[in-house]
Coordinates of C-alpha atoms and ligand atoms in Angstrom, one line a residue:
Chain A
X1 CA 44.7 40.5 82.1
X2 CA 43.6 43.2 84.4
X3 CA 40.8 41.3 86.0
X4 CA 41.3 40.5 89.7
X5 CA 41.6 36.7 90.0
X6 CA 38.3 35.2 91.4
X7 CA 38.7 33.2 94.5
X8 CA 37.1 29.8 94.4
X9 CA 36.4 27.6 97.4
X10 CA 35.4 23.9 97.0
X11 CA 33.3 23.0 100.0
X12 CA 32.1 19.7 101.5
X13 CA 29.3 19.1 103.9
X14 CA 28.3 15.6 105.3
X15 CA 27.4 16.2 109.0
X16 CA 24.0 14.5 109.0
X17 CA 21.8 13.1 106.2
X18 CA 22.8 15.3 103.2
X19 CA 26.0 14.8 101.1
X20 CA 26.8 18.1 99.5
X21 CA 29.7 19.6 97.5
X22 CA 29.7 23.2 96.3
X23 CA 32.0 25.7 94.5
X24 CA 31.7 29.3 95.7
X25 CA 33.2 32.4 94.2
X26 CA 34.5 35.2 96.4
X27 CA 32.5 33.8 99.3
X28 CA 29.2 35.0 98.0
X29 CA 28.4 33.5 94.6
X30 CA 27.2 30.0 94.1
X31 CA 28.7 28.3 91.0
X32 CA 27.4 24.9 92.0
X33 CA 25.7 23.4 95.1
X34 CA 25.1 19.7 94.7
X35 CA 23.0 18.1 97.4
X36 CA 22.2 14.4 97.7
X37 CA 19.6 13.9 100.4
X38 CA 18.9 10.7 102.3
X39 CA 15.6 11.7 103.7
X40 CA 13.8 9.0 101.8
X41 CA 16.1 6.4 103.4
X42 CA 15.7 7.6 107.0
X43 CA 12.0 7.9 106.6
X44 CA 11.9 4.1 106.8
X45 CA 13.2 4.3 110.3
X46 CA 11.4 7.4 111.6
X47 CA 14.6 9.3 112.0
X48 CA 18.3 9.5 111.0
X49 CA 20.1 6.2 111.7
X50 CA 23.8 7.2 112.0
X51 CA 25.4 4.1 110.5
X52 CA 23.0 4.2 107.5
X53 CA 23.8 7.9 107.0
X54 CA 27.5 7.2 107.0
X55 CA 27.0 4.4 104.4
X56 CA 25.1 6.7 102.1
X57 CA 27.7 9.4 102.3
X58 CA 30.4 7.2 101.0
X59 CA 28.1 6.1 98.1
X60 CA 27.6 9.8 97.1
X61 CA 30.7 11.8 97.9
X62 CA 32.8 11.5 94.8
X63 CA 29.8 11.7 92.5
X64 CA 28.7 15.0 94.2
X65 CA 32.3 16.2 93.9
X66 CA 32.3 15.5 90.1
X67 CA 28.9 17.1 89.6
X68 CA 30.0 20.2 91.6
X69 CA 33.2 20.7 89.6
X70 CA 31.4 20.0 86.3
X71 CA 28.5 22.3 87.0
X72 CA 30.8 25.1 88.1
X73 CA 32.8 24.5 85.0
X74 CA 36.2 24.8 86.9
X75 CA 39.3 22.7 87.2
X76 CA 41.4 22.1 90.4
X77 CA 43.9 24.6 89.2
X78 CA 41.2 27.3 89.4
X79 CA 40.6 26.6 93.1
X80 CA 42.0 28.7 96.0
X81 CA 41.1 26.4 98.9
X82 CA 39.1 23.4 100.1
X83 CA 36.6 23.9 103.0
X84 CA 34.9 21.1 105.0
X85 CA 32.5 20.7 107.9
X86 CA 34.3 19.0 110.7
X87 CA 31.6 19.4 113.4
X88 CA 29.2 19.3 115.0
X89 CA 27.2 16.3 113.7
X90 CA 27.3 12.6 113.4
X91 CA 30.9 11.4 113.7
X92 CA 30.7 8.7 111.1
X93 CA 29.0 11.0 108.6
X94 CA 31.4 13.9 109.2
X95 CA 34.4 11.6 108.7
X96 CA 33.5 10.9 105.1
X97 CA 33.5 14.5 104.1
X98 CA 36.6 15.2 106.1
X99 CA 38.5 12.3 104.5
X100 CA 37.4 13.3 101.0
X101 CA 38.3 17.0 101.5
X102 CA 41.7 16.1 102.9
X103 CA 42.6 14.0 99.9
X104 CA 41.5 16.7 97.4
X105 CA 43.4 19.4 99.3
X106 CA 46.6 17.3 99.5
X107 CA 46.4 16.0 95.9
X108 CA 46.1 19.5 94.5
X109 CA 48.3 21.4 97.0
X110 CA 45.4 23.5 98.3
X111 CA 44.9 24.9 101.8
X112 CA 42.3 23.0 103.9
X113 CA 39.8 25.1 105.8
X114 CA 38.0 23.6 108.8
X115 CA 34.4 24.9 109.1
X116 CA 32.0 24.7 112.0
X117 CA 28.6 23.6 110.6
X118 CA 26.7 26.2 112.6
X119 CA 28.9 29.0 111.2
X120 CA 27.9 27.6 107.8
X121 CA 24.2 27.9 108.7
X122 CA 24.8 31.5 109.7
X123 CA 26.6 32.2 106.4
X124 CA 23.7 30.8 104.4
X125 CA 22.4 34.4 104.9
X126 CA 25.5 35.7 103.1
X127 CA 23.7 34.7 99.9
X128 CA 20.9 37.1 100.7
X129 CA 23.1 40.1 101.5
X130 CA 26.5 41.2 103.0
X131 CA 26.8 40.6 106.8
X132 CA 27.3 43.7 108.9
X133 CA 28.9 43.5 112.3
X134 CA 28.1 43.4 115.1
X135 CA 25.4 41.0 114.3
X136 CA 23.2 38.5 116.2
X137 CA 22.2 35.1 114.8
X138 CA 19.1 33.1 115.8
X139 CA 20.1 29.5 114.9
X140 CA 17.3 27.0 114.9
X141 CA 17.8 23.5 113.6
X142 CA 17.1 19.8 114.4
X143 CA 20.1 19.6 116.7
X144 CA 20.6 23.3 117.8
X145 CA 18.7 26.2 119.2
X146 CA 21.0 29.1 120.1
X147 CA 21.6 32.8 120.0
X148 CA 25.0 33.6 118.6
X149 CA 26.7 37.0 118.9
X150 CA 29.0 38.0 116.0
X151 CA 31.1 41.0 117.3
X152 CA 33.2 41.0 114.1
X153 CA 34.0 38.8 111.1
X154 CA 34.8 35.1 111.9
X155 CA 34.0 35.5 115.7
X156 CA 31.1 33.6 117.0
X157 CA 30.0 33.7 120.6
X158 CA 27.0 31.9 122.1
X159 CA 24.9 34.0 124.4
X160 CA 22.1 31.5 125.0
X161 CA 21.1 28.0 124.0
X162 CA 18.5 25.3 124.6
X163 CA 18.6 23.6 128.0
X164 CA 17.0 20.5 126.7
X165 CA 15.6 19.7 123.3
X166 CA 16.4 21.7 120.2
X167 CA 13.3 23.3 118.5
X168 CA 13.6 21.0 115.5
X169 CA 13.8 17.9 117.8
X170 CA 10.6 19.0 119.5
X171 CA 8.9 19.3 116.1
X172 CA 9.9 15.7 115.2
X173 CA 8.8 14.4 118.6
X174 CA 5.3 15.9 118.5
X175 CA 5.1 15.0 114.8
X176 CA 5.3 11.4 115.9
X177 CA 2.5 11.9 118.5
X178 CA 0.4 13.4 115.7
X179 CA 1.2 10.4 113.5
X180 CA 3.1 12.5 110.9
X181 CA 5.9 11.0 108.8
X182 CA 9.5 12.1 109.5
X183 CA 10.6 14.9 109.1
X184 CA 7.5 16.6 110.4
X185 CA 8.5 20.2 110.6
X186 CA 7.1 21.4 107.3
X187 CA 3.8 19.6 107.8
X188 CA 3.3 21.0 111.3
X189 CA 4.1 24.5 109.9
X190 CA 1.3 24.0 107.3
X191 CA -1.2 22.6 109.8
X192 CA -0.4 25.5 112.2
X193 CA -1.5 27.9 109.5
X194 CA -4.9 26.2 109.3
X195 CA -5.4 26.0 113.1
X196 CA -5.7 28.3 116.1
X197 CA -3.7 28.5 119.3
X198 CA -6.5 27.2 121.5
X199 CA -4.5 25.1 124.0
X200 CA -2.2 27.8 125.4
X201 CA 0.8 25.5 126.0
X202 CA 3.4 26.8 128.4
X203 CA 6.1 29.3 127.4
X204 CA 9.3 28.2 129.2
X205 CA 12.0 30.5 130.7
X206 CA 10.0 33.6 129.9
X207 CA 10.7 35.3 133.3
X208 CA 14.3 34.4 133.6
X209 CA 16.9 37.0 132.7
X210 CA 19.0 35.0 130.3
X211 CA 19.0 34.0 126.6
X212 CA 18.4 30.3 127.1
X213 CA 15.6 28.2 125.7
X214 CA 13.7 25.1 126.9
X215 CA 11.1 23.0 125.0
X216 CA 10.8 19.9 127.1
X217 CA 8.0 21.4 129.3
X218 CA 6.0 22.3 126.1
X219 CA 6.6 18.8 124.7
X220 CA 5.4 17.1 127.9
X221 CA 2.4 19.3 128.1
X222 CA 1.5 18.6 124.5
X223 CA 1.9 14.8 124.9
X224 CA -0.2 14.9 128.1
X225 CA -3.0 16.8 126.4
X226 CA -3.1 14.3 123.6
X227 CA -3.0 11.3 125.9
X228 CA -5.6 12.6 128.2
X229 CA -8.0 13.2 125.2
X230 CA -7.3 9.7 123.9
X231 CA -8.2 8.2 127.4
X232 CA -11.6 10.1 127.6
X233 CA -12.3 9.4 123.9
X234 CA -12.2 13.1 123.0
X235 CA -11.1 14.1 119.5
X236 CA -8.8 17.1 119.3
X237 CA -8.2 19.2 116.2
X238 CA -4.7 18.3 114.9
X239 CA -4.5 21.7 113.2
X240 CA -5.2 23.5 116.5
X241 CA -2.7 21.3 118.3
X242 CA -0.1 22.1 115.7
X243 CA -0.9 25.8 115.8
X244 CA -0.8 25.9 119.6
X245 CA 2.5 24.0 119.7
X246 CA 4.1 26.2 117.0
X247 CA 2.9 29.4 118.6
X248 CA 4.5 28.4 121.9
X249 CA 7.8 27.6 120.2
X250 CA 7.8 30.9 118.2
X251 CA 6.8 33.0 121.3
X252 CA 9.8 31.6 123.2
X253 CA 12.2 32.1 120.3
X254 CA 10.9 35.7 119.7
X255 CA 10.9 36.6 123.4
X256 CA 14.5 35.6 123.9
X257 CA 15.5 37.2 120.6
X258 CA 13.9 40.4 121.6
X259 CA 15.7 40.3 124.9
X260 CA 19.0 39.9 123.0
X261 CA 18.1 42.8 120.7
X262 CA 17.5 45.0 123.8
X263 CA 20.8 44.0 125.4
X264 CA 23.2 44.0 122.5
X265 CA 23.8 46.9 120.1
X266 CA 23.7 45.1 116.7
X267 CA 23.2 46.1 113.1
X268 CA 21.7 42.8 111.8
X269 CA 19.7 39.9 113.1
X270 CA 20.3 36.8 111.1
X271 CA 17.8 33.9 111.0
X272 CA 19.5 30.6 110.1
X273 CA 19.2 26.8 110.5
X274 CA 16.8 24.2 109.2
X275 CA 13.9 25.5 111.2
X276 CA 14.5 29.0 109.7
X277 CA 12.4 27.8 106.8
X278 CA 9.4 27.8 109.1
X279 CA 6.9 30.4 107.8
X280 CA 5.5 31.1 111.2
X281 CA 8.9 32.0 112.6
X282 CA 9.8 34.1 109.5
X283 CA 6.6 36.1 109.9
X284 CA 7.0 36.5 113.6
X285 CA 10.5 37.9 113.2
X286 CA 9.3 40.3 110.5
X287 CA 6.9 41.8 113.0
X288 CA 9.5 41.8 115.8
X289 CA 12.1 43.7 113.8
X290 CA 9.6 46.5 113.0
X291 CA 9.8 47.6 116.6
X292 CA 13.6 47.7 116.5
X293 CA 14.7 50.6 114.2
X294 CA 18.2 50.4 113.0
X295 CA 18.3 46.6 113.1
X296 CA 18.1 44.8 109.8
X297 CA 16.6 41.3 109.5
X298 CA 18.7 38.9 107.3
X299 CA 17.0 35.6 106.5
X300 CA 18.9 32.7 104.9
X301 CA 17.3 32.0 101.5
X302 CA 14.6 29.3 101.9
X303 CA 16.6 26.9 99.6
X304 CA 19.7 27.2 101.8
X305 CA 18.1 26.7 105.2
X306 CA 18.7 23.0 105.2
X307 CA 22.2 21.5 105.2
X308 CA 24.3 22.3 102.1
X309 CA 27.9 22.9 101.1
X310 CA 27.3 26.4 99.7
X311 CA 26.9 27.8 103.2
X312 CA 30.1 25.9 104.2
X313 CA 31.9 27.6 101.3
X314 CA 30.7 31.0 102.4
X315 CA 31.8 30.5 106.0
X316 CA 35.0 28.8 104.8
X317 CA 35.9 31.8 102.7
X318 CA 35.7 34.1 105.7
X319 CA 37.7 31.6 107.9
X320 CA 40.3 31.4 105.2
X321 CA 40.6 35.2 104.9
X322 CA 41.2 35.2 108.6
X323 CA 44.0 32.7 108.3
X324 CA 42.3 29.5 109.6
X325 CA 43.9 26.5 108.0
X326 CA 44.0 22.9 109.1
X327 CA 46.6 20.3 108.5
X328 CA 46.2 16.7 107.3
X329 CA 45.5 15.4 110.8
X330 CA 42.2 17.3 110.9
X331 CA 39.6 15.1 112.6
X332 CA 35.8 15.2 112.9
X333 CA 34.6 16.8 116.1
X334 CA 31.0 15.7 116.6
X335 CA 30.4 18.0 119.6
X336 CA 32.2 21.1 118.3
X337 CA 30.7 24.3 119.8
X338 CA 31.2 28.0 119.5
X339 CA 32.8 29.7 122.5
X340 CA 30.6 31.4 125.0
X341 CA 30.2 35.1 125.2
X342 CA 31.9 36.7 128.2
X343 CA 31.1 40.1 129.4
X344 CA 34.1 42.3 129.5
X345 CA 35.1 43.1 133.0
Chain B
X1 CA 53.1 0.7 87.7
X2 CA 53.3 2.6 91.0
X3 CA 50.8 1.4 93.6
X4 CA 49.7 3.0 96.9
X5 CA 48.1 0.4 99.2
X6 CA 46.0 1.3 102.2
X7 CA 44.6 -0.9 105.0
X8 CA 42.7 0.7 107.8
X9 CA 40.1 -2.0 108.2
X10 CA 40.9 -2.7 111.9
X11 CA 43.1 -1.1 114.6
X12 CA 46.4 -1.5 112.7
X13 CA 47.2 1.0 110.0
X14 CA 49.3 -0.2 107.1
X15 CA 50.3 1.6 104.0
X16 CA 52.8 0.6 101.3
X17 CA 54.2 2.0 98.0
X18 CA 55.0 -0.6 95.4
X19 CA 56.7 -0.4 92.0
X20 CA 55.1 -3.4 90.2
X21 CA 55.9 -6.3 92.6
X22 CA 58.7 -4.5 94.3
X23 CA 58.2 -2.9 97.7
X24 CA 59.4 0.7 97.7
X25 CA 58.3 1.8 101.2
X26 CA 55.9 0.7 103.9
X27 CA 54.8 1.6 107.3
X28 CA 52.6 -0.4 109.7
X29 CA 51.5 0.9 113.1
X30 CA 49.4 -1.1 115.5
X31 CA 48.8 1.7 118.0
X32 CA 46.9 4.0 115.7
X33 CA 43.9 4.9 117.8
X34 CA 42.4 7.1 115.2
X35 CA 42.9 6.5 111.5
X36 CA 41.1 9.8 110.7
X37 CA 44.0 11.7 112.4
X38 CA 46.9 9.5 111.3
X39 CA 46.2 8.1 107.9
X40 CA 46.8 11.2 105.7
X41 CA 50.0 12.4 107.5
X42 CA 51.4 8.9 107.2
X43 CA 50.6 8.8 103.5
X44 CA 52.2 12.2 103.0
X45 CA 55.3 11.1 105.0
X46 CA 55.7 7.9 103.1
X47 CA 55.4 9.5 99.7
X48 CA 57.8 12.2 100.8
X49 CA 60.3 9.7 102.0
X50 CA 60.7 8.2 98.5
X51 CA 60.4 11.6 96.7
X52 CA 57.0 10.9 95.2
X53 CA 53.8 12.9 94.9
X54 CA 50.2 11.6 94.8
X55 CA 50.1 12.2 91.0
X56 CA 53.0 9.7 90.6
X57 CA 50.7 6.8 91.8
X58 CA 49.0 4.9 89.0
X59 CA 46.8 2.7 91.1
X60 CA 45.3 3.0 94.6
X61 CA 44.6 -0.3 96.3
X62 CA 42.5 -0.4 99.5
X63 CA 41.4 -3.1 101.9
X64 CA 37.6 -3.0 101.3
X65 CA 36.4 -5.1 104.2
X66 CA 35.2 -6.7 106.3
X67 CA 36.4 -4.9 109.4
X68 CA 35.5 -1.9 111.6
X69 CA 32.9 0.1 109.7
X70 CA 34.5 3.5 110.5
X71 CA 38.0 2.3 109.7
X72 CA 36.8 0.9 106.4
X73 CA 35.1 4.1 105.5
X74 CA 38.2 6.2 106.2
X75 CA 40.4 3.9 104.0
X76 CA 37.8 3.5 101.2
X77 CA 36.9 7.3 101.1
X78 CA 40.6 8.2 101.0
X79 CA 41.4 5.7 98.2
X80 CA 38.4 6.4 96.1
X81 CA 38.9 10.2 96.4
X82 CA 42.6 9.9 95.4
X83 CA 41.7 7.7 92.4
X84 CA 38.8 10.0 91.3
X85 CA 40.5 13.4 91.8
X86 CA 43.7 12.3 90.1
X87 CA 42.0 10.2 87.4
X88 CA 43.9 7.0 88.5
X89 CA 42.9 3.4 89.0
X90 CA 41.2 2.0 92.0
X91 CA 41.2 -1.6 93.3
X92 CA 39.6 -3.1 96.4
X93 CA 40.9 -6.2 98.0
X94 CA 39.4 -8.3 100.8
X95 CA 40.8 -7.3 104.2
X96 CA 40.9 -11.0 105.1
X97 CA 42.8 -11.9 101.9
X98 CA 45.5 -9.5 103.0
X99 CA 46.1 -11.5 106.1
X100 CA 45.9 -14.9 104.3
X101 CA 48.4 -13.8 101.6
X102 CA 51.2 -13.5 104.1
X103 CA 51.0 -17.2 105.0
X104 CA 53.2 -19.4 102.8
X105 CA 51.7 -22.8 103.5
X106 CA 50.5 -25.0 100.7
X107 CA 48.0 -27.8 101.2
X108 CA 46.5 -26.0 104.2
X109 CA 43.2 -24.1 104.5
X110 CA 44.1 -20.6 105.6
X111 CA 41.4 -19.0 107.7
X112 CA 41.9 -15.3 108.5
X113 CA 39.3 -14.0 111.0
X114 CA 38.2 -10.8 112.8
X115 CA 36.1 -10.8 116.0
X116 CA 32.6 -9.5 115.1
X117 CA 31.4 -9.8 118.8
X118 CA 28.7 -11.8 120.3
X119 CA 30.3 -15.1 119.3
X120 CA 30.5 -14.0 115.6
X121 CA 33.4 -13.5 113.3
X122 CA 34.2 -12.1 109.9
X123 CA 36.1 -14.9 108.2
X124 CA 36.9 -16.6 104.9
X125 CA 38.8 -19.7 103.7
X126 CA 41.8 -19.4 101.4
X127 CA 44.3 -21.8 99.8
X128 CA 47.8 -20.9 98.6
X129 CA 49.1 -22.4 95.4
X130 CA 52.6 -21.0 94.7
X131 CA 52.0 -17.3 94.8
X132 CA 48.3 -17.6 93.9
X133 CA 45.8 -17.1 96.6
X134 CA 42.4 -18.8 96.1
X135 CA 39.3 -18.0 98.0
X136 CA 37.5 -21.3 98.8
X137 CA 35.1 -20.2 101.6
X138 CA 33.7 -16.8 100.8
X139 CA 34.3 -14.0 103.3
X140 CA 31.3 -13.8 105.6
X141 CA 29.8 -12.7 108.9
X142 CA 29.2 -16.0 110.7
X143 CA 29.1 -17.6 114.1
X144 CA 32.3 -19.3 115.2
X145 CA 30.5 -22.6 115.4
X146 CA 29.1 -22.3 111.8
X147 CA 32.6 -21.3 110.5
X148 CA 34.2 -24.4 112.0
X149 CA 31.4 -26.5 110.5
X150 CA 32.5 -25.3 107.1
X151 CA 36.1 -26.2 107.6
X152 CA 35.3 -29.8 108.5
X153 CA 36.6 -31.4 105.3
X154 CA 40.1 -29.9 105.7
X155 CA 42.8 -31.8 107.4
X156 CA 45.2 -28.8 108.0
X157 CA 43.9 -25.5 109.1
X158 CA 45.8 -22.3 109.7
X159 CA 44.0 -19.6 111.6
X160 CA 45.3 -16.1 111.0
X161 CA 44.9 -12.7 112.7
X162 CA 45.4 -11.2 116.2
X163 CA 41.7 -11.9 116.9
X164 CA 42.1 -15.6 116.2
X165 CA 44.0 -16.0 119.5
X166 CA 40.9 -15.0 121.4
X167 CA 39.2 -18.0 120.1
X168 CA 42.0 -20.5 120.4
X169 CA 40.5 -22.5 123.2
X170 CA 37.0 -22.6 121.6
X171 CA 38.4 -23.6 118.3
X172 CA 40.7 -26.4 119.6
X173 CA 37.7 -27.8 121.6
X174 CA 35.5 -28.1 118.6
X175 CA 38.0 -29.5 116.0
X176 CA 38.1 -33.2 115.4
X177 CA 41.1 -35.3 116.3
X178 CA 42.1 -35.8 112.6
X179 CA 42.4 -32.1 112.0
X180 CA 45.7 -30.3 112.6
X181 CA 45.3 -26.7 113.7
X182 CA 47.9 -23.9 113.7
X183 CA 47.5 -20.3 114.8
X184 CA 49.5 -17.4 113.3
X185 CA 52.5 -16.1 115.1
X186 CA 53.0 -12.5 116.0
X187 CA 54.4 -11.2 112.7
X188 CA 51.5 -12.6 110.7
X189 CA 48.8 -11.4 113.1
X190 CA 48.6 -7.9 111.5
X191 CA 47.9 -6.9 107.9
X192 CA 50.9 -5.9 105.8
X193 CA 50.0 -3.4 103.0
X194 CA 52.7 -4.9 100.9
X195 CA 50.6 -8.0 100.5
X196 CA 47.6 -5.8 99.8
X197 CA 49.5 -4.1 97.0
X198 CA 50.6 -7.5 95.5
X199 CA 47.0 -8.7 95.5
X200 CA 45.8 -5.4 94.1
X201 CA 48.2 -5.5 91.1
X202 CA 46.5 -8.7 89.9
X203 CA 42.9 -7.3 90.0
X204 CA 41.0 -5.3 87.4
X205 CA 40.3 -1.7 88.4
X206 CA 36.7 -0.9 89.6
X207 CA 34.3 1.9 88.8
X208 CA 35.2 4.6 91.3
X209 CA 31.9 6.3 92.2
X210 CA 30.0 3.1 93.1
X211 CA 32.8 1.6 95.1
X212 CA 31.9 1.2 98.8
X213 CA 33.2 -1.0 101.7
X214 CA 32.1 -4.6 101.9
X215 CA 30.7 -4.5 105.4
X216 CA 29.2 -8.0 105.0
X217 CA 26.5 -7.0 107.4
X218 CA 23.4 -4.8 107.0
X219 CA 22.8 -2.3 109.7
X220 CA 20.3 -3.5 112.3
X221 CA 17.8 -0.8 111.3
X222 CA 17.9 -2.0 107.7
X223 CA 17.6 -5.7 108.4
X224 CA 14.6 -5.1 110.6
X225 CA 13.1 -2.9 107.9
X226 CA 13.7 -5.5 105.2
X227 CA 11.9 -8.2 107.2
X228 CA 8.7 -6.3 106.6
X229 CA 9.4 -4.6 103.2
X230 CA 10.6 -7.3 100.8
X231 CA 8.9 -5.7 97.9
X232 CA 10.7 -2.3 98.0
X233 CA 14.3 -3.4 98.0
X234 CA 15.2 -1.9 94.6
X235 CA 14.1 1.6 95.5
X236 CA 16.8 4.3 95.6
X237 CA 16.9 6.1 98.9
X238 CA 19.2 9.0 98.1
X239 CA 18.1 11.7 95.7
X240 CA 19.8 14.8 94.3
X241 CA 17.8 17.9 95.1
Ligands
ZN401 ZN1 22.5 21.7 109.9

């Protein structure tokens, strides 16, 4: 047999409200990507309830594992390693995936690879095309909004992040004000396409020379506008409100991203995270990148913007190639973060 | 039959390897602050110490609750994954029964209990008949007062578990003069996975995928939701996408 042996990673993801197990070939091909989502359950409570999430994960995890192995049509002997999200996320939720991955790795003598969930989101883009370094990632999700510099493979450095709410959090909060059901992001995105930016909400941190974001001022301004209208009995267009809110969020994201493009010499800009599925943001970045010749825009596939184990397998493959292995005492780290970028002196 | 028994339902961590009813190796630590960090290395060490591999185990037995929600999930996830990934048997045993099984007192109601905070306990009532352990008051989440009410008809009661000492005064105050009450001593205060293994040998294996901890308590969010949504209880809330 002259064929080079394919390298298969079995990956686990359970950081929030999706239980997912995947099998990934050579870090770039999805053989299976089973996702059990709990959205319907948490909809009952208007947001993710951590204890409920943890209980669902344990109901699902071995079933997802079985389905992932069956769909990929592989045995444990075919695997090269086991990758697992160990943070950031909900601690009780993370622990289910970590415990399961440890047992599979130990039982079948496979290396265990610890993966940062946010690196996973970035590597969702690996299923679109190869990542070229140095690169910059704009990560926008329910819990995170940050710009991450990737000088080379498996190195992630934050250059800026949100000072208060994550963009996805702001979407959920104003969704509640608009009376939308959780999660509101997709509905607001659709409403925004029907409305116009008539309210001119504030764009925070525009003048400051950094890469940080802030959405709390926008959120307050939005809530005040709606409350004031309620008090005087005025009816505001929900579509225009959504459009104005979304435009403000996108302007802030694009402005800081452009600042990063002007400051760092990079080959690729990667859009990743749950909010990366937002059509307004995707369109905005398409326009922005046209002004920056030599920089390629790499967007995570729409289907892989939400949480899934395929992206953990892709990031895990790179971590494994770079020698990152955990032992059986691996713990969940709910507040795991990338290191901060430091200017060389 | 080789058995690996795992109890992480409260602060103590106890694991044991049995060959049928015989104890091969066991370790119990009461200082384990974090079962997520310590459980797997302890299992690996214990197996290694007797020259065994995970594949040599025929049945995985786990304390399924009640107890600390996080502790239970670590133990149950570990046991069910072992059983699934190695195609072996899985058995769950009440965490309270594990404590009760260590007490060799016939003609006494054995009441293991865990503190569930705010005046509540997780507790059950057991009777020992030779080596048979019978559950006579089902495991439940209950106020201490209500629990004592349920033990009224028993003359001799044996309270078991380190948490039982917290309630000694309250219990003695509420018991009638005819009742004779005893509290466990130090060596019986903590679960011994050997007893878990012994109980687990007698049980029938369970279906692995659907096996979850017995929390004996809904989350607050769910019980509030149920108050207003009686009609939708059968709905499934998790979907494959
Ligand atoms: Zn995520």
